[in-house]
mmCIF file of C-alpha atoms in Angstrom:
data_model
loop_
_atom_site.group_PDB
_atom_site.id
_atom_site.type_symbol
_atom_site.label_atom_id
_atom_site.label_comp_id
_atom_site.label_asym_id
_atom_site.label_seq_id
_atom_site.Cartn_x
_atom_site.Cartn_y
_atom_site.Cartn_z
ATOM 1 C CA MET Q 798 144.863 62.700 150.537
ATOM 2 C CA ALA Q 799 142.198 62.821 147.816
ATOM 3 C CA GLU Q 800 138.757 64.356 148.582
ATOM 4 C CA GLU Q 801 137.075 61.923 146.375
ATOM 5 C CA ASP Q 802 138.356 59.234 148.352
ATOM 6 C CA LEU Q 803 136.464 60.317 151.339
ATOM 7 C CA GLN Q 804 133.166 61.506 149.938
ATOM 8 C CA GLU Q 805 131.244 59.117 152.041
ATOM 9 C CA VAL Q 806 132.491 60.961 155.161
ATOM 10 C CA VAL Q 807 132.886 64.515 153.748
ATOM 11 C CA GLU Q 808 129.581 65.262 152.043
ATOM 12 C CA ASP Q 809 127.388 64.443 149.006
ATOM 13 C CA PRO Q 810 129.200 62.027 146.893
ATOM 14 C CA ASP Q 811 127.959 63.466 143.645
ATOM 15 C CA GLU Q 812 129.335 66.958 144.539
ATOM 16 C CA THR Q 813 133.111 66.028 143.804
ATOM 17 C CA GLU Q 814 131.858 64.094 140.466
ATOM 18 C CA ASP Q 815 129.887 67.158 139.323
ATOM 19 C CA GLU Q 816 133.008 69.373 139.926
ATOM 20 C CA LEU Q 817 135.209 66.897 137.657
ATOM 21 C CA GLN Q 818 132.435 67.280 135.071
ATOM 22 C CA ASP Q 819 133.375 71.174 134.610
ATOM 23 C CA PRO Q 820 136.204 71.330 132.026
ATOM 24 C CA GLU Q 821 137.779 74.261 133.930
ATOM 25 C CA VAL Q 822 137.873 72.201 137.106
ATOM 26 C CA ALA Q 823 139.115 69.077 135.480
ATOM 27 C CA ALA Q 824 141.979 71.201 133.552
ATOM 28 C CA ARG Q 825 143.103 72.783 137.135
ATOM 29 C CA ARG Q 826 143.155 69.330 138.741
ATOM 30 C CA ALA Q 827 145.186 67.838 136.063
ATOM 31 C CA ALA Q 828 147.609 70.927 136.300
ATOM 32 C CA ALA Q 829 147.823 70.486 140.016
ATOM 33 C CA LEU Q 830 148.335 66.782 139.883
ATOM 34 C CA ALA Q 831 151.379 67.362 137.791
ATOM 35 C CA PHE Q 832 153.152 69.183 140.683
ATOM 36 C CA ILE Q 833 152.611 66.145 142.983
ATOM 37 C CA ARG Q 834 155.158 63.415 143.349
ATOM 38 C CA ARG Q 835 154.052 59.901 142.698
ATOM 39 C CA TYR Q 836 154.849 56.581 144.123
ATOM 40 C CA GLY Q 837 158.380 55.491 143.181
ATOM 41 C CA ASP Q 838 159.840 59.050 144.014
ATOM 42 C CA PRO Q 839 162.392 58.744 146.712
ATOM 43 C CA VAL Q 840 161.073 61.892 148.569
ATOM 44 C CA LEU Q 841 158.107 60.170 149.541
ATOM 45 C CA LYS Q 842 159.988 57.457 151.302
ATOM 46 C CA SER Q 843 162.304 59.825 153.510
ATOM 47 C CA ARG Q 844 161.649 61.419 156.766
ATOM 48 C CA ALA Q 845 161.287 65.033 156.274
ATOM 49 C CA THR Q 846 163.469 67.453 158.037
ATOM 50 C CA PRO Q 847 162.236 70.032 160.731
ATOM 51 C CA VAL Q 848 161.394 73.624 159.768
ATOM 52 C CA ASP Q 849 163.673 76.055 161.224
ATOM 53 C CA ARG Q 850 162.787 79.032 159.468
ATOM 54 C CA PHE Q 851 159.335 80.879 159.617
ATOM 55 C CA ASP Q 852 159.842 83.470 156.983
ATOM 56 C CA ASP Q 853 158.066 84.784 154.009
ATOM 57 C CA ALA Q 854 159.499 81.746 151.816
ATOM 58 C CA LEU Q 855 157.694 79.424 154.262
ATOM 59 C CA ARG Q 856 154.583 81.300 154.128
ATOM 60 C CA ASP Q 857 154.849 81.357 150.234
ATOM 61 C CA GLN Q 858 155.215 77.588 150.241
ATOM 62 C CA VAL Q 859 152.112 77.263 152.534
ATOM 63 C CA ALA Q 860 149.895 79.296 149.884
ATOM 64 C CA ARG Q 861 151.454 77.089 147.025
ATOM 65 C CA MET Q 862 150.773 73.859 148.596
ATOM 66 C CA SER Q 863 147.192 75.278 149.666
ATOM 67 C CA ALA Q 864 146.368 76.263 146.238
ATOM 68 C CA ILE Q 865 147.726 72.970 144.705
ATOM 69 C CA MET Q 866 145.637 70.977 147.362
ATOM 70 C CA ARG Q 867 142.457 72.785 146.233
ATOM 71 C CA ASP Q 868 142.845 72.648 142.702
ATOM 72 C CA ALA Q 869 143.786 68.898 142.870
ATOM 73 C CA ILE Q 870 140.435 68.549 144.940
ATOM 74 C CA GLY Q 871 142.286 67.170 147.987
ATOM 75 C CA VAL Q 872 141.736 67.383 151.764
ATOM 76 C CA GLY Q 873 145.455 67.489 152.694
ATOM 77 C CA LEU Q 874 148.812 67.724 151.257
ATOM 78 C CA ALA Q 875 152.350 67.163 152.894
ATOM 79 C CA ALA Q 876 155.541 68.829 151.735
ATOM 80 C CA PRO Q 877 157.266 65.691 150.585
ATOM 81 C CA GLN Q 878 154.350 65.278 147.939
ATOM 82 C CA VAL Q 879 155.600 68.433 146.186
ATOM 83 C CA GLY Q 880 159.273 67.484 146.345
ATOM 84 C CA LEU Q 881 160.291 69.092 149.580
ATOM 85 C CA SER Q 882 161.753 67.521 152.845
ATOM 86 C CA GLN Q 883 160.098 69.621 155.197
ATOM 87 C CA ARG Q 884 157.835 68.701 158.155
ATOM 88 C CA LEU Q 885 155.005 70.732 156.868
ATOM 89 C CA LEU Q 886 151.576 70.021 155.758
ATOM 90 C CA VAL Q 887 148.227 71.734 154.964
ATOM 91 C CA TYR Q 888 144.710 70.631 155.183
ATOM 92 C CA GLN Q 889 141.339 71.703 154.701
ATOM 93 C CA VAL Q 890 137.990 69.480 155.876
ATOM 94 C CA GLY Q 891 135.140 70.805 154.074
ATOM 95 C CA HIS Q 892 134.776 73.411 151.247
ATOM 96 C CA GLU Q 893 134.087 76.165 153.549
ATOM 97 C CA ALA Q 894 136.618 75.509 156.323
ATOM 98 C CA PRO Q 895 139.878 77.263 156.432
ATOM 99 C CA VAL Q 896 143.115 75.880 155.367
ATOM 100 C CA ILE Q 897 145.126 74.984 158.159
ATOM 101 C CA ALA Q 898 149.122 74.863 158.008
ATOM 102 C CA VAL Q 899 150.891 72.464 160.330
ATOM 103 C CA VAL Q 900 154.628 72.872 160.993
ATOM 104 C CA ASN Q 901 156.721 70.291 162.682
ATOM 105 C CA PRO Q 902 153.940 67.992 163.912
ATOM 106 C CA GLU Q 903 154.156 65.526 166.525
ATOM 107 C CA ILE Q 904 151.342 63.182 167.688
ATOM 108 C CA GLU Q 905 151.071 63.510 171.405
ATOM 109 C CA TRP Q 906 148.319 61.186 171.954
ATOM 110 C CA THR Q 907 145.760 58.772 170.234
ATOM 111 C CA SER Q 908 142.795 57.186 171.416
ATOM 112 C CA ASP Q 909 142.446 53.570 171.763
ATOM 113 C CA ALA Q 910 139.302 53.551 169.833
ATOM 114 C CA GLU Q 911 140.102 53.017 165.995
ATOM 115 C CA GLU Q 912 137.856 52.799 162.887
ATOM 116 C CA PRO Q 913 138.685 51.521 159.463
ATOM 117 C CA LEU Q 914 138.197 53.538 156.464
ATOM 118 C CA GLU Q 915 139.116 53.397 152.671
ATOM 119 C CA GLU Q 916 141.727 56.054 152.011
ATOM 120 C CA GLY Q 917 143.170 57.230 148.935
ATOM 121 C CA CYS Q 918 146.327 59.413 148.108
ATOM 122 C CA LEU Q 919 147.025 62.120 145.652
ATOM 123 C CA SER Q 920 150.380 60.437 145.232
ATOM 124 C CA LEU Q 921 148.852 57.060 144.499
ATOM 125 C CA PRO Q 922 146.213 57.982 142.032
ATOM 126 C CA GLY Q 923 143.566 55.207 141.522
ATOM 127 C CA VAL Q 924 144.751 53.253 144.587
ATOM 128 C CA HIS Q 925 142.254 52.657 147.732
ATOM 129 C CA ILE Q 926 143.349 51.091 150.842
ATOM 130 C CA ASP Q 927 141.285 50.137 153.878
ATOM 131 C CA VAL Q 928 143.291 51.880 156.760
ATOM 132 C CA ASP Q 929 142.539 51.369 160.600
ATOM 133 C CA ARG Q 930 143.393 54.857 162.456
ATOM 134 C CA PRO Q 931 142.508 56.180 166.056
ATOM 135 C CA ILE Q 932 139.262 58.140 165.939
ATOM 136 C CA HIS Q 933 140.892 60.873 168.221
ATOM 137 C CA VAL Q 934 144.286 62.560 168.063
ATOM 138 C CA ARG Q 935 146.232 65.533 169.831
ATOM 139 C CA VAL Q 936 148.960 66.985 167.841
ATOM 140 C CA ARG Q 937 151.443 69.507 168.994
ATOM 141 C CA ALA Q 938 153.085 71.710 166.221
ATOM 142 C CA GLN Q 939 153.647 75.243 165.116
ATOM 143 C CA ASP Q 940 151.887 77.367 162.514
ATOM 144 C CA GLU Q 941 153.572 79.007 159.675
ATOM 145 C CA HIS Q 942 154.657 82.067 161.724
ATOM 146 C CA GLY Q 943 156.325 79.683 164.206
ATOM 147 C CA ASP Q 944 153.636 80.227 166.913
ATOM 148 C CA PRO Q 945 152.865 76.834 168.923
ATOM 149 C CA GLN Q 946 149.449 75.313 168.179
ATOM 150 C CA LEU Q 947 147.876 72.138 169.801
ATOM 151 C CA ILE Q 948 145.324 70.697 167.664
ATOM 152 C CA GLU Q 949 142.920 67.916 169.175
ATOM 153 C CA ALA Q 950 140.891 66.384 166.372
ATOM 154 C CA SER Q 951 138.410 63.725 165.743
ATOM 155 C CA GLY Q 952 136.915 61.675 162.912
ATOM 156 C CA LEU Q 953 137.929 62.827 159.370
ATOM 157 C CA GLU Q 954 140.134 65.663 160.655
ATOM 158 C CA ALA Q 955 142.011 63.109 162.902
ATOM 159 C CA ARG Q 956 142.278 60.526 159.898
ATOM 160 C CA VAL Q 957 143.698 63.471 157.491
ATOM 161 C CA LEU Q 958 146.298 64.644 159.984
ATOM 162 C CA GLN Q 959 147.468 61.126 160.729
ATOM 163 C CA HIS Q 960 147.579 60.393 156.827
ATOM 164 C CA GLU Q 961 149.610 63.622 156.143
ATOM 165 C CA ILE Q 962 151.967 63.183 159.234
ATOM 166 C CA ASP Q 963 152.633 59.649 157.859
ATOM 167 C CA HIS Q 964 153.981 61.379 154.582
ATOM 168 C CA LEU Q 965 156.362 63.411 156.878
ATOM 169 C CA ASN Q 966 157.563 60.278 158.102
ATOM 170 C CA GLY Q 967 158.023 58.464 154.723
ATOM 171 C CA VAL Q 968 155.056 56.034 155.263
ATOM 172 C CA LEU Q 969 152.344 55.685 152.500
ATOM 173 C CA ILE Q 970 149.060 54.045 152.897
ATOM 174 C CA LEU Q 971 150.400 50.919 151.004
ATOM 175 C CA GLU Q 972 152.130 50.029 154.462
ATOM 176 C CA ARG Q 973 148.949 50.447 156.329
ATOM 177 C CA GLY Q 974 146.891 47.989 154.283
ATOM 178 C CA SER Q 975 146.670 44.393 154.073
ATOM 179 C CA ARG Q 976 149.173 42.246 151.875
ATOM 180 C CA GLU Q 977 146.418 41.460 149.402
ATOM 181 C CA GLN Q 978 145.667 45.363 149.087
ATOM 182 C CA ARG Q 979 149.233 46.077 148.688
ATOM 183 C CA LYS Q 980 149.620 43.665 145.824
ATOM 184 C CA GLU Q 981 146.754 44.922 144.015
ATOM 185 C CA ALA Q 982 147.788 48.546 144.394
ATOM 186 C CA ILE Q 983 151.179 47.760 143.076
ATOM 187 C CA ARG Q 984 149.499 46.254 139.842
ATOM 188 C CA ILE Q 985 147.318 49.318 139.488
ATOM 189 C CA LEU Q 986 150.498 51.546 139.888
ATOM 190 C CA ARG Q 987 152.519 49.621 137.146
ATOM 191 C CA GLU Q 988 149.634 49.453 135.010
ATOM 192 C CA GLN Q 989 149.411 53.357 135.192
ATOM 193 C CA GLU Q 990 153.209 53.658 134.554
ATOM 194 C CA ARG Q 991 153.087 51.440 131.694
ATOM 195 C CA GLU Q 992 150.158 53.714 130.088
ATOM 196 C CA ARG Q 993 152.070 56.623 130.864
ATOM 197 C CA ALA Q 994 155.183 55.364 128.929
ATOM 198 C CA GLU Q 995 152.993 54.304 125.979
ATOM 199 C CA GLN Q 996 151.637 57.577 125.880
ATOM 200 C CA ALA Q 997 155.026 59.274 125.877
ATOM 201 C CA ALA Q 998 156.361 57.173 123.259
#
């Protein structure tokens, strides 16, 4: 999930814009986005497989994903977005907050109360979809060491968790929006694809 798409919730909307004016930040973001799989990649439509080895390789992957997420100016990143079919995600709600790794998450409970909010996605650049999601969730999972964790989240944290768990289940925000929003999103993505093809030619 992209941070700039949640600015109205996260913090001062000018902060991310100011960051992107810095050439070094913009270059790091472009490099990070190059690692992220985009719409059309089959890994984004597949259900990820459970993690069964909690070793140094997994912890290295958590560190790599955390770095990509931060450099891409995102608030969450799921393993399928970097081409790995693993039930693993990382998220960070706020610049000063710690990055949290969530392994093999299962949503145990959601509130009846929902709220709509426009969401973006690092795998769908330029696309924004209004998504209704429960305001409160409880997620049972493990951390990168295999220890059990229970996350009770509200507001933005709950939304980010649900967005990233959707990725682990092969669900994109396109499937959460209205038919009109999906059509507009597909048009934007096709236009981007044409532009990339022209630049590569």
